[in-house]
Every structure is written in C-alpha cells, then in structure tokens.
C-alpha cells in the first residue's frame, strides 16, 4: 500500500487486510508501538520520525524481515508504508525470494497535495501525533516525493501497480480498492 502521508493507507490497509485475512504490517505503527514501549528501537526511531525523516534503511529492513518470517505471514501479508526507498525495495525482493513469496500487487492511493495537508492538520488536532506539526508535515511530504514517489514508476514498469483514487468517503475508497484488486467484500 503506497501513497503520500495522509493518503489513507493505514485506514484502508486495516480494512483490506481484514477482508483478506492476512496481517496488516504497518512500519509506522510498529515504530510508534516501540516508541510508546520505550524500546531501544523506539528511542532510535523517534529521533527520525519527529523530524519527518525516514528511519535508516538498515533498522527498518531488519524489523520487516523479522516480522514477515512470523508464522501468521505464511498465507500472505499486507505491507503498509514499506518499502519507501530504493534500498528497501531491494531488500524486500531478497526477503520475498528467500521465502518463495512474491508481490501480488502494489496499490497506490492517489490524493492531491491540498487534501493530504488538510487531512494531516486535522489528524494532528484529533490524535496529537508528534510528527503531525506543520513543519514536520512539510518535511514528510518532501521526503516522500524525493525518495518514495520514484518507486511507483518502478512498480508500474513491472506491471504490479494498481492506482486507486483516495479522495472521498472511506467506504467509497474501500469499494474502489476491492474492485481494483478483485477482492470479494
Ligand atoms: P505517514 O505515511 O503518514 O508518514 P506512517 O505511520 O506510515 O505515516 O510513518 C510514520 C513515520 O515512520 C515516517 O515518517 C518515518 O519516520 C517512519 N517510517 C515508517 N515507515 C518507514 C519506512 N519504510 N522506512 C523508513 N521510515 C519509515
């Protein structure tokens, strides 16, 4: 599941993974859980997250590698917010190859910039996420367009990309996703 911050990846990934009966693996959620629990990983990740930067690839890759080798991932899994860099793509390919698994689809939720900014500003007042302040939001968007947006073209050239309009009501977006991926709701 790809798309800029505020595209609704987490919301849609939760619904879709439940429909598919596979784990929803959100790197952002795992980092936040570690921050809350005060683990060494959380302490390290927080420095980057609060600045709107990506957590270093080595840390993120090791975390995903560990997570997708759990038994519950054997039937499949939905990745939300990973991979986000070219290096992560390479690592993910290696992880999948060694587990004889493959990507079925890369779903991009498309949203315009004004909409994501207004959603993130709204979320900051509702949830108080420490990376939803105006400066940090701006940086997260910059980092997304610099480092992650290029991956979309790459997956498109591999024939894996499925684009879905992320604007509108949550249920409407879910309907578009299930239709695009041929998932029976
Ligand atoms: P958003 O997509 O709205 O930025 P997430 O919850 O997915 O929110 O991610 C929050 C933060 O967690 C990111 O800004 C980044 O610091 C870190 N993060 C999440 N996934 C990755 C990743 N694949 N690589 C590096 N950092 C990540």
Coordinates of N, CA, C and O and ligand atoms in Angstrom, one line a residue:
X1 N 0.9 -1.2 0.0 CA 0.0 0.0 0.0 C 0.9 1.2 0.0 O 1.7 1.4 0.9
X2 N 0.8 2.0 -1.1 CA 1.6 3.2 -1.2 C 0.8 4.5 -1.3 O -0.4 4.4 -1.7
X3 N 1.4 5.6 -1.1 CA 0.8 6.9 -1.2 C 1.4 7.8 -0.2 O 2.0 7.4 0.7
X4 N 1.2 9.1 -0.4 CA 1.9 10.1 0.5 C 1.3 10.0 1.9 O 0.2 9.5 2.1
X5 N 2.0 10.6 2.8 CA 1.4 10.8 4.2 C 0.0 11.4 4.1 O -0.2 12.3 3.3
X6 N -0.9 10.8 4.8 CA -2.3 11.4 4.7 C -3.2 10.9 3.6 O -4.3 11.3 3.5
X7 N -2.6 9.9 2.8 CA -3.4 9.4 1.7 C -4.5 8.4 2.2 O -5.4 8.1 1.5
X8 N -4.3 7.9 3.5 CA -5.3 7.0 4.0 C -4.9 5.5 3.9 O -5.7 4.6 4.0
X9 N -3.6 5.3 3.8 CA -3.0 4.0 3.7 C -3.4 3.1 4.9 O -3.9 2.0 4.8
X10 N -3.2 3.7 6.1 CA -3.4 2.9 7.3 C -4.9 2.5 7.5 O -5.2 1.4 7.8
X11 N -5.8 3.4 7.2 CA -7.2 3.2 7.3 C -7.6 2.1 6.3 O -8.3 1.1 6.6
X12 N -7.2 2.2 5.0 CA -7.6 1.2 4.0 C -6.9 -0.1 4.3 O -7.5 -1.2 4.1
X13 N -5.7 0.0 4.7 CA -4.9 -1.3 4.9 C -5.6 -2.1 6.0 O -5.6 -3.4 5.9
X14 N -6.1 -1.5 7.0 CA -6.7 -2.2 8.1 C -8.0 -3.0 7.6 O -8.2 -4.1 7.9
X15 N -8.8 -2.3 6.8 CA -10.0 -2.9 6.3 C -9.7 -4.0 5.3 O -10.2 -5.1 5.3
X16 N -8.8 -3.8 4.4 CA -8.4 -4.7 3.3 C -7.8 -6.0 3.9 O -8.1 -7.1 3.5
X17 N -6.8 -5.8 4.8 CA -6.2 -6.9 5.4 C -7.2 -7.8 6.1 O -7.1 -9.0 6.1
X18 N -8.1 -7.2 6.8 CA -9.2 -8.0 7.5 C -10.0 -8.8 6.5 O -10.3 -10.0 6.7
X19 N -10.3 -8.2 5.4 CA -11.1 -8.9 4.3 C -10.3 -10.0 3.8 O -10.9 -11.1 3.5
X20 N -9.0 -9.8 3.6 CA -8.2 -10.9 3.0 C -7.8 -11.9 4.1 O -7.2 -13.0 3.7
X21 N -7.9 -11.6 5.3 CA -7.5 -12.5 6.4 C -6.0 -12.6 6.5 O -5.5 -13.7 6.8
X22 N -5.3 -11.5 6.2 CA -3.8 -11.5 6.3 C -3.4 -10.4 7.3 O -4.1 -9.4 7.4
X23 N -2.2 -10.5 7.9 CA -1.7 -9.5 8.8 C -1.5 -8.2 8.1 O -1.1 -8.1 6.9
X24 N -1.8 -7.1 8.8 CA -1.6 -5.7 8.3 C -0.3 -5.3 9.0 O -0.2 -5.1 10.2
X25 N 0.8 -5.1 8.1 CA 2.1 -4.7 8.7 C 2.4 -3.3 8.3 O 2.7 -3.0 7.2
X26 N 2.2 -2.4 9.3 CA 2.5 -1.0 9.1 C 3.8 -0.7 9.9 O 3.9 -0.8 11.1
X27 N 4.8 -0.3 9.1 CA 6.1 0.0 9.7 C 5.9 1.2 10.7 O 6.5 1.2 11.7
X28 N 5.1 2.2 10.2 CA 4.8 3.4 11.1 C 4.2 2.9 12.5 O 4.6 3.4 13.5
X29 N 3.2 2.0 12.4 CA 2.6 1.5 13.6 C 3.6 0.8 14.5 O 3.6 0.9 15.7
X30 N 4.5 0.0 13.9 CA 5.4 -0.8 14.7 C 6.4 0.2 15.3 O 6.7 0.0 16.5
X31 N 6.9 1.2 14.6 CA 7.7 2.2 15.2 C 7.0 2.9 16.4 O 7.6 3.0 17.4
X32 N 5.8 3.3 16.1 CA 5.1 4.0 17.2 C 4.9 3.1 18.4 O 5.0 3.6 19.6
X33 N 4.6 1.8 18.2 CA 4.5 0.9 19.4 C 5.8 0.8 20.2 O 5.8 0.8 21.4
X34 N 6.9 0.8 19.4 CA 8.2 0.8 20.1 C 8.5 2.1 20.8 O 9.2 2.1 21.9
X35 N 8.1 3.2 20.2 CA 8.3 4.5 20.9 C 7.5 4.5 22.2 O 8.1 4.8 23.3
X36 N 6.2 4.0 22.2 CA 5.4 4.0 23.4 C 6.0 3.1 24.5 O 5.9 3.4 25.6
X37 N 6.5 2.0 24.0 CA 7.1 1.0 25.0 C 8.5 1.4 25.4 O 9.1 0.7 26.3
X38 N 9.1 2.4 24.8 CA 10.4 2.9 25.2 C 11.5 1.9 24.9 O 12.5 1.8 25.6
X39 N 11.3 1.0 23.9 CA 12.4 0.1 23.5 C 13.6 0.9 22.8 O 13.4 2.0 22.4
X40 N 14.7 0.2 22.8 CA 15.9 0.9 22.1 C 15.5 1.2 20.6 O 15.9 2.3 20.1
X41 N 14.8 0.3 19.9 CA 14.3 0.6 18.6 C 13.5 1.9 18.5 O 13.6 2.7 17.7
X42 N 12.6 2.0 19.5 CA 11.7 3.2 19.6 C 12.5 4.4 19.9 O 12.2 5.5 19.3
X43 N 13.5 4.4 20.7 CA 14.3 5.5 21.0 C 15.0 6.0 19.8 O 15.0 7.2 19.5
X44 N 15.5 5.1 19.0 CA 16.2 5.4 17.8 C 15.2 6.0 16.8 O 15.5 7.0 16.1
X45 N 14.1 5.3 16.6 CA 13.2 5.7 15.5 C 12.6 7.0 15.8 O 12.4 7.8 14.9
X46 N 12.3 7.4 17.1 CA 11.7 8.6 17.4 C 12.4 9.8 16.9 O 11.8 10.8 16.4
X47 N 13.7 9.8 17.0 CA 14.6 10.9 16.5 C 14.3 11.2 15.1 O 14.2 12.4 14.7
X48 N 14.1 10.2 14.3 CA 13.9 10.5 12.8 C 12.4 10.8 12.6 O 12.1 11.8 11.8
X49 N 11.5 10.1 13.2 CA 10.1 10.3 13.0 C 9.7 11.8 13.3 O 9.0 12.4 12.6
X50 N 10.2 12.2 14.5 CA 9.8 13.6 14.9 C 10.4 14.7 14.0 O 9.9 15.8 14.1
X51 N 11.4 14.3 13.2 CA 11.9 15.3 12.3 C 11.3 15.1 10.9 O 11.7 15.9 10.0
X52 N 10.5 14.1 10.7 CA 9.9 13.9 9.4 C 10.8 13.1 8.5 O 10.5 13.0 7.3
X53 N 11.9 12.6 9.0 CA 12.8 11.8 8.2 C 12.5 10.3 8.2 O 11.9 9.9 9.2
X54 N 13.0 9.6 7.3 CA 12.9 8.2 7.3 C 13.8 7.6 8.3 O 15.0 8.0 8.5
X55 N 13.4 6.5 9.0 CA 14.3 5.8 9.9 C 15.3 5.1 9.0 O 14.9 4.7 7.8
X56 N 16.5 4.9 9.4 CA 17.5 4.4 8.4 C 17.1 3.0 7.9 O 16.5 2.2 8.6
X57 N 17.5 2.7 6.6 CA 17.1 1.5 6.0 C 17.4 0.3 6.7 O 16.7 -0.7 6.8
X58 N 18.6 0.3 7.3 CA 19.1 -1.0 8.0 C 18.2 -1.3 9.1 O 17.8 -2.5 9.3
X59 N 17.7 -0.3 9.9 CA 16.8 -0.6 11.0 C 15.5 -1.1 10.5 O 14.9 -2.1 11.0
X60 N 15.0 -0.4 9.5 CA 13.6 -0.7 9.0 C 13.6 -2.1 8.4 O 12.7 -2.9 8.6
X61 N 14.6 -2.3 7.5 CA 14.7 -3.6 6.9 C 14.7 -4.8 7.8 O 14.0 -5.8 7.7
X62 N 15.5 -4.6 8.9 CA 15.7 -5.7 9.8 C 14.3 -6.0 10.5 O 14.0 -7.1 10.8
X63 N 13.6 -4.9 10.8 CA 12.4 -5.0 11.5 C 11.3 -5.8 10.6 O 10.6 -6.6 11.1
X64 N 11.3 -5.4 9.3 CA 10.3 -6.1 8.4 C 10.7 -7.5 8.2 O 9.9 -8.4 8.2
X65 N 12.0 -7.7 8.1 CA 12.5 -9.1 7.9 C 12.0 -10.0 9.0 O 11.5 -11.1 8.8
X66 N 12.2 -9.5 10.2 CA 11.8 -10.3 11.4 C 10.2 -10.5 11.4 O 9.8 -11.6 11.6
X67 N 9.5 -9.4 11.0 CA 8.0 -9.5 11.1 C 7.4 -10.5 10.1 O 6.6 -11.3 10.4
X68 N 8.0 -10.5 8.9 CA 7.3 -11.3 7.8 C 7.8 -12.8 7.9 O 7.2 -13.6 7.2
X69 N 8.7 -13.1 8.8 CA 9.0 -14.5 9.0 C 8.2 -15.2 10.1 O 8.3 -16.3 10.3
X70 N 7.3 -14.4 10.7 CA 6.4 -15.0 11.7 C 5.4 -15.9 10.9 O 5.0 -15.6 9.8
X71 N 4.9 -16.9 11.6 CA 4.0 -17.9 11.0 C 2.8 -17.3 10.4 O 2.3 -17.8 9.4
X72 N 2.2 -16.2 11.1 CA 1.0 -15.7 10.6 C 1.1 -15.0 9.2 O 0.1 -14.8 8.5
X73 N 2.4 -14.8 8.7 CA 2.6 -14.2 7.4 C 2.7 -15.3 6.3 O 2.8 -14.9 5.1
X74 N 2.6 -16.5 6.7 CA 2.8 -17.6 5.6 C 1.7 -17.5 4.5 O 2.0 -17.6 3.4
X75 N 0.5 -17.3 4.9 CA -0.5 -17.2 3.8 C -0.5 -15.8 3.0 O -1.2 -15.7 2.1
X76 N 0.3 -14.9 3.5 CA 0.4 -13.6 2.9 C 0.4 -12.5 3.9 O 0.2 -12.7 5.1
X77 N 0.5 -11.3 3.4 CA 0.5 -10.1 4.3 C 0.3 -8.9 3.5 O 0.6 -8.9 2.3
X78 N -0.1 -7.8 4.2 CA -0.3 -6.5 3.5 C 0.7 -5.6 4.1 O 0.7 -5.3 5.3
X79 N 1.6 -5.0 3.3 CA 2.6 -4.1 3.8 C 2.1 -2.7 3.6 O 1.7 -2.3 2.5
X80 N 2.1 -1.9 4.7 CA 1.6 -0.5 4.7 C 2.8 0.4 5.1 O 3.3 0.4 6.2
X81 N 3.3 1.2 4.1 CA 4.4 2.1 4.4 C 5.7 1.5 4.2 O 6.7 2.0 4.8
X82 N 5.8 0.4 3.5 CA 7.1 -0.3 3.2 C 6.9 -1.0 1.9 O 5.9 -1.7 1.8
X83 N 7.9 -0.9 1.0 CA 9.1 -0.2 1.0 C 8.9 1.3 0.7 O 8.0 1.6 0.0
X84 N 9.8 2.1 1.2 CA 9.8 3.6 0.9 C 11.0 4.1 0.2 O 11.1 5.3 -0.1
X85 N 12.0 3.2 0.1 CA 13.3 3.7 -0.6 C 13.7 2.6 -1.6 O 13.3 1.4 -1.4
X86 N 14.6 3.0 -2.5 CA 15.1 2.0 -3.5 C 15.8 0.9 -2.7 O 15.6 -0.3 -3.1
X87 N 16.5 1.2 -1.7 CA 17.2 0.2 -1.0 C 16.3 -0.8 -0.3 O 16.5 -2.0 -0.3
X88 N 15.2 -0.3 0.2 CA 14.2 -1.1 0.8 C 13.5 -2.1 -0.2 O 13.2 -3.2 0.1
X89 N 13.3 -1.6 -1.4 CA 12.8 -2.4 -2.5 C 13.7 -3.6 -2.7 O 13.3 -4.8 -2.8
X90 N 15.0 -3.3 -2.8 CA 16.0 -4.4 -3.0 C 16.0 -5.4 -1.9 O 16.0 -6.6 -2.1
X91 N 15.9 -5.0 -0.7 CA 15.9 -5.9 0.5 C 14.6 -6.7 0.5 O 14.6 -7.9 0.8
X92 N 13.5 -6.0 0.2 CA 12.2 -6.7 0.2 C 12.2 -7.8 -0.9 O 11.8 -8.9 -0.6
X93 N 12.8 -7.5 -2.0 CA 12.8 -8.5 -3.1 C 13.6 -9.7 -2.6 O 13.2 -10.9 -2.8
X94 N 14.7 -9.5 -1.9 CA 15.5 -10.6 -1.4 C 14.8 -11.4 -0.3 O 14.8 -12.6 -0.3
X95 N 14.1 -10.7 0.6 CA 13.3 -11.4 1.6 C 12.2 -12.3 1.0 O 12.0 -13.4 1.4
X96 N 11.5 -11.7 0.0 CA 10.5 -12.5 -0.7 C 11.0 -13.7 -1.4 O 10.5 -14.8 -1.3
X97 N 12.1 -13.5 -2.1 CA 12.7 -14.6 -2.9 C 13.1 -15.7 -1.9 O 12.9 -16.9 -2.2
X98 N 13.7 -15.3 -0.8 CA 14.2 -16.4 0.1 C 13.0 -17.1 0.8 O 13.1 -18.3 1.3
X99 N 11.8 -16.5 0.8 CA 10.6 -17.2 1.4 C 9.7 -17.7 0.3 O 8.6 -18.2 0.6
X100 N 10.2 -17.7 -1.0 CA 9.4 -18.2 -2.1 C 8.1 -17.5 -2.2 O 7.0 -18.1 -2.4
X101 N 8.1 -16.2 -1.8 CA 6.8 -15.4 -1.9 C 7.0 -14.3 -3.0 O 8.2 -14.1 -3.4
X102 N 5.9 -13.7 -3.4 CA 6.1 -12.6 -4.4 C 5.0 -11.5 -4.1 O 4.0 -11.8 -3.5
X103 N 5.2 -10.3 -4.6 CA 4.2 -9.3 -4.5 C 3.1 -9.6 -5.5 O 3.4 -9.9 -6.7
X104 N 1.8 -9.6 -5.0 CA 0.7 -9.7 -6.0 C 0.4 -8.4 -6.6 O 0.0 -8.4 -7.8
X105 N 0.5 -7.3 -5.8 CA 0.1 -6.0 -6.4 C 0.7 -4.9 -5.5 O 0.9 -5.1 -4.3
X106 N 0.9 -3.8 -6.1 CA 1.3 -2.6 -5.4 C 0.2 -1.6 -5.6 O -0.1 -1.2 -6.7
X107 N -0.5 -1.3 -4.5 CA -1.7 -0.4 -4.6 C -1.2 1.0 -4.2 O -0.7 1.3 -3.1
X108 N -1.5 2.0 -5.1 CA -1.2 3.4 -4.8 C -2.5 4.1 -4.6 O -3.4 4.1 -5.4
X109 N -2.6 4.8 -3.4 CA -3.8 5.6 -3.2 C -3.4 7.0 -3.6 O -2.4 7.6 -3.1
X110 N -4.1 7.6 -4.6 CA -3.7 8.9 -5.1 C -4.6 10.0 -4.4 O -5.8 9.8 -4.2
X111 N -4.0 11.0 -4.0 CA -4.7 12.2 -3.4 C -3.9 13.4 -3.8 O -2.7 13.4 -3.9
X112 N -4.6 14.6 -3.9 CA -3.9 15.8 -4.2 C -3.3 16.4 -2.9 O -3.7 16.1 -1.8
X113 N -2.3 17.2 -3.2 CA -1.5 17.8 -2.1 C -2.3 18.5 -1.1 O -2.1 18.4 0.2
X114 N -3.2 19.4 -1.5 CA -4.0 20.2 -0.6 C -4.8 19.3 0.3 O -5.0 19.6 1.5
X115 N -5.3 18.2 -0.2 CA -6.2 17.3 0.6 C -5.3 16.6 1.6 O -5.7 16.5 2.8
X116 N -4.1 16.1 1.3 CA -3.3 15.4 2.3 C -2.9 16.4 3.4 O -3.0 16.1 4.6
X117 N -2.6 17.6 3.0 CA -2.2 18.6 4.1 C -3.3 18.9 5.0 O -3.2 18.8 6.2
X118 N -4.5 19.0 4.4 CA -5.6 19.3 5.3 C -6.0 18.1 6.2 O -6.4 18.3 7.4
X119 N -5.9 16.9 5.7 CA -6.1 15.7 6.5 C -5.1 15.6 7.6 O -5.5 15.3 8.8
X120 N -3.9 15.9 7.3 CA -2.8 15.7 8.4 C -3.0 16.8 9.4 O -2.8 16.5 10.6
X121 N -3.3 18.0 9.0 CA -3.6 19.1 10.0 C -4.7 18.7 10.9 O -4.7 18.8 12.2
X122 N -5.8 18.1 10.3 CA -6.9 17.7 11.1 C -6.6 16.6 12.1 O -6.9 16.6 13.2
X123 N -5.8 15.6 11.5 CA -5.4 14.5 12.4 C -4.5 15.0 13.6 O -4.6 14.4 14.7
X124 N -3.7 16.0 13.3 CA -2.9 16.5 14.4 C -3.7 17.0 15.6 O -3.4 16.8 16.7
X125 N -4.9 17.6 15.2 CA -5.7 18.1 16.3 C -6.5 17.0 17.0 O -6.8 17.1 18.2
X126 N -6.7 15.9 16.3 CA -7.5 14.8 16.8 C -6.6 13.8 17.6 O -7.0 13.3 18.7
X127 N -5.5 13.5 17.0 CA -4.7 12.4 17.6 C -3.4 12.9 18.3 O -2.8 12.1 19.0
X128 N -3.0 14.1 18.0 CA -1.8 14.6 18.7 C -0.5 13.8 18.3 O 0.4 13.7 19.1
X129 N -0.4 13.3 17.1 CA 0.8 12.6 16.7 C 1.9 13.6 16.6 O 1.8 14.6 16.0
X130 N 3.1 13.2 17.2 CA 4.2 14.2 17.3 C 4.8 14.6 16.0 O 5.5 15.6 15.9
X131 N 4.5 13.8 14.9 CA 5.0 14.2 13.6 C 4.0 14.9 12.7 O 4.2 15.0 11.5
X132 N 2.9 15.3 13.3 CA 1.8 15.9 12.5 C 1.8 17.5 12.7 O 0.8 18.1 12.5
X133 N 3.0 18.0 13.1 CA 3.0 19.5 13.1 C 3.4 20.0 11.8 O 3.9 19.3 10.9
X134 N 3.1 21.3 11.5 CA 3.1 21.9 10.2 C 4.5 21.7 9.5 O 4.6 21.2 8.4
X135 N 5.6 22.0 10.3 CA 6.9 21.9 9.7 C 7.3 20.4 9.4 O 7.9 20.1 8.3
X136 N 6.9 19.6 10.3 CA 7.2 18.1 10.1 C 6.4 17.6 8.9 O 6.9 16.8 8.1
X137 N 5.2 18.0 8.8 CA 4.3 17.5 7.7 C 5.0 17.9 6.4 O 5.1 17.1 5.5
X138 N 5.4 19.1 6.3 CA 6.1 19.6 5.1 C 7.3 18.8 4.7 O 7.5 18.3 3.6
X139 N 8.1 18.5 5.7 CA 9.3 17.6 5.5 C 8.9 16.2 5.1 O 9.5 15.6 4.2
X140 N 7.9 15.6 5.7 CA 7.5 14.3 5.4 C 7.0 14.2 3.9 O 7.3 13.2 3.2
X141 N 6.3 15.2 3.5 CA 5.9 15.2 2.1 C 7.1 15.4 1.1 O 7.1 14.7 0.1
X142 N 8.0 16.2 1.5 CA 9.2 16.4 0.7 C 10.0 15.0 0.5 O 10.4 14.6 -0.5
X143 N 10.2 14.4 1.7 CA 10.9 13.1 1.7 C 10.1 12.1 0.9 O 10.7 11.3 0.1
X144 N 8.8 12.1 1.0 CA 8.0 11.2 0.2 C 8.2 11.4 -1.3 O 8.5 10.5 -2.1
X145 N 8.1 12.7 -1.7 CA 8.3 12.9 -3.2 C 9.7 12.6 -3.7 O 9.9 12.2 -4.8
X146 N 10.7 12.9 -2.8 CA 12.1 12.6 -3.2 C 12.4 11.1 -3.3 O 13.0 10.6 -4.2
X147 N 12.0 10.4 -2.2 CA 12.5 9.1 -2.0 C 11.5 8.0 -2.4 O 12.0 6.9 -2.8
X148 N 10.3 8.2 -2.2 CA 9.3 7.1 -2.4 C 8.5 7.2 -3.7 O 8.3 6.2 -4.3
X149 N 8.1 8.4 -4.1 CA 7.4 8.5 -5.3 C 8.0 7.8 -6.5 O 7.4 7.2 -7.3
X150 N 9.4 7.9 -6.6 CA 10.0 7.2 -7.8 C 9.8 5.7 -7.8 O 9.8 5.1 -8.9
X151 N 9.5 5.1 -6.6 CA 9.2 3.6 -6.6 C 8.0 3.3 -7.4 O 7.8 2.2 -7.9
X152 N 7.0 4.2 -7.4 CA 5.8 4.0 -8.1 C 6.0 3.7 -9.6 O 5.4 2.7 -10.1
X153 N 6.8 4.5 -10.2 CA 7.1 4.2 -11.6 C 7.8 2.9 -11.8 O 7.5 2.2 -12.8
X154 N 8.6 2.5 -10.9 CA 9.3 1.3 -11.0 C 8.4 0.1 -10.9 O 8.4 -0.8 -11.7
X155 N 7.4 0.2 -10.0 CA 6.5 -0.9 -9.9 C 5.5 -0.9 -11.1 O 5.0 -2.0 -11.5
X156 N 5.3 0.3 -11.6 CA 4.4 0.3 -12.8 C 5.1 -0.4 -13.9 O 4.4 -1.2 -14.7
X157 N 6.4 -0.2 -14.1 CA 7.1 -0.8 -15.2 C 7.1 -2.3 -15.0 O 7.3 -3.1 -16.0
X158 N 6.9 -2.8 -13.8 CA 6.9 -4.2 -13.6 C 5.5 -4.8 -13.7 O 5.3 -6.0 -13.4
X159 N 4.5 -3.9 -14.0 CA 3.2 -4.4 -14.2 C 2.4 -4.7 -12.8 O 1.4 -5.3 -12.8
X160 N 3.0 -4.2 -11.7 CA 2.4 -4.5 -10.4 C 1.5 -3.4 -9.9 O 0.7 -3.6 -9.0
X161 N 1.6 -2.2 -10.5 CA 0.9 -1.1 -9.9 C -0.6 -1.0 -10.2 O -1.1 -1.2 -11.3
X162 N -1.4 -0.8 -9.1 CA -2.8 -0.6 -9.2 C -3.1 0.7 -8.6 O -2.8 0.9 -7.4
X163 N -3.6 1.7 -9.3 CA -3.9 3.0 -8.8 C -5.3 3.2 -8.4 O -6.2 2.9 -9.2
X164 N -5.6 3.8 -7.2 CA -7.0 4.0 -6.8 C -7.1 5.4 -6.3 O -6.2 5.9 -5.5
X165 N -8.2 6.1 -6.6 CA -8.4 7.4 -6.2 C -8.7 7.4 -4.7 O -9.7 6.8 -4.3
X166 N -7.9 8.1 -3.9 CA -8.1 8.1 -2.4 C -9.0 9.2 -1.9 O -9.1 9.4 -0.7
X167 N -9.6 10.0 -2.8 CA -10.4 11.1 -2.4 C -11.8 10.6 -2.1 O -12.3 9.6 -2.7
X168 N -12.5 11.2 -1.1 CA -13.9 10.8 -0.9 C -14.1 10.1 0.4 O -13.1 9.9 1.2
X169 N -15.3 9.5 0.6 CA -15.6 8.9 1.9 C -14.8 7.5 2.0 O -14.5 6.9 1.0
X170 N -14.5 7.2 3.2 CA -13.7 6.0 3.5 C -14.3 4.7 2.8 O -13.6 4.0 2.1
X171 N -15.6 4.6 3.0 CA -16.2 3.4 2.4 C -16.2 3.4 0.8 O -16.0 2.3 0.2
X172 N -16.3 4.6 0.3 CA -16.2 4.6 -1.2 C -14.8 4.2 -1.7 O -14.6 3.5 -2.7
X173 N -13.8 4.7 -0.9 CA -12.4 4.4 -1.3 C -12.2 2.8 -1.2 O -11.7 2.2 -2.0
X174 N -12.7 2.3 -0.1 CA -12.6 0.8 0.1 C -13.3 0.1 -1.0 O -12.7 -0.9 -1.5
X175 N -14.4 0.6 -1.5 CA -15.1 -0.1 -2.6 C -14.3 0.0 -3.9 O -14.2 -1.0 -4.6
X176 N -13.6 1.1 -4.1 CA -12.7 1.2 -5.3 C -11.5 0.2 -5.1 O -11.1 -0.4 -6.1
X177 N -11.0 0.1 -3.9 CA -9.8 -0.8 -3.7 C -10.2 -2.2 -3.9 O -9.5 -3.0 -4.7
X178 N -11.3 -2.6 -3.4 CA -11.7 -4.0 -3.5 C -12.1 -4.3 -5.0 O -11.7 -5.4 -5.5
X179 N -12.7 -3.4 -5.7 CA -13.0 -3.6 -7.1 C -11.6 -3.7 -7.9 O -11.5 -4.6 -8.7
X180 N -10.7 -2.8 -7.6 CA -9.5 -2.8 -8.4 C -8.6 -4.1 -8.1 O -7.9 -4.5 -9.0
X181 N -8.7 -4.6 -6.9 CA -7.9 -5.8 -6.6 C -8.7 -7.1 -6.7 O -8.2 -8.2 -6.4
X182 N -10.0 -7.0 -7.2 CA -10.8 -8.2 -7.3 C -11.0 -8.9 -5.9 O -10.9 -10.1 -5.9
X183 N -11.2 -8.1 -4.9 CA -11.4 -8.8 -3.6 C -12.9 -8.8 -3.3 O -13.6 -7.8 -3.6
X184 N -13.4 -9.9 -2.9 CA -14.8 -10.0 -2.6 C -15.1 -9.5 -1.2 O -14.5 -10.0 -0.2
X185 N -15.9 -8.4 -1.1 CA -16.2 -7.8 0.2 C -17.1 -8.7 1.0 O -17.8 -9.5 0.5
Ligands
LIG1 P1 2.9 8.5 7.1 O1 2.8 7.6 5.9 O2 1.7 9.4 7.4 O3 4.2 9.3 7.2 P2 3.5 6.3 8.9 O4 2.8 6.0 10.2 O5 3.4 5.3 7.8 O6 2.9 7.7 8.5 O7 5.1 6.6 9.2 C1 5.5 7.5 10.2 C2 7.0 7.6 10.2 O8 7.6 6.3 10.5 C3 7.6 8.1 8.9 O9 7.6 9.5 8.8 C4 9.1 7.5 9.1 O10 9.8 8.3 10.0 C5 8.8 6.2 9.8 N1 8.7 5.1 8.8 C6 7.6 4.4 8.5 N2 7.8 3.5 7.5 C7 9.1 3.7 7.2 C8 10.0 3.1 6.2 N3 9.5 2.1 5.4 N4 11.2 3.5 6.1 C9 11.7 4.4 6.9 N5 11.0 5.1 7.8 C10 9.7 4.7 8.0

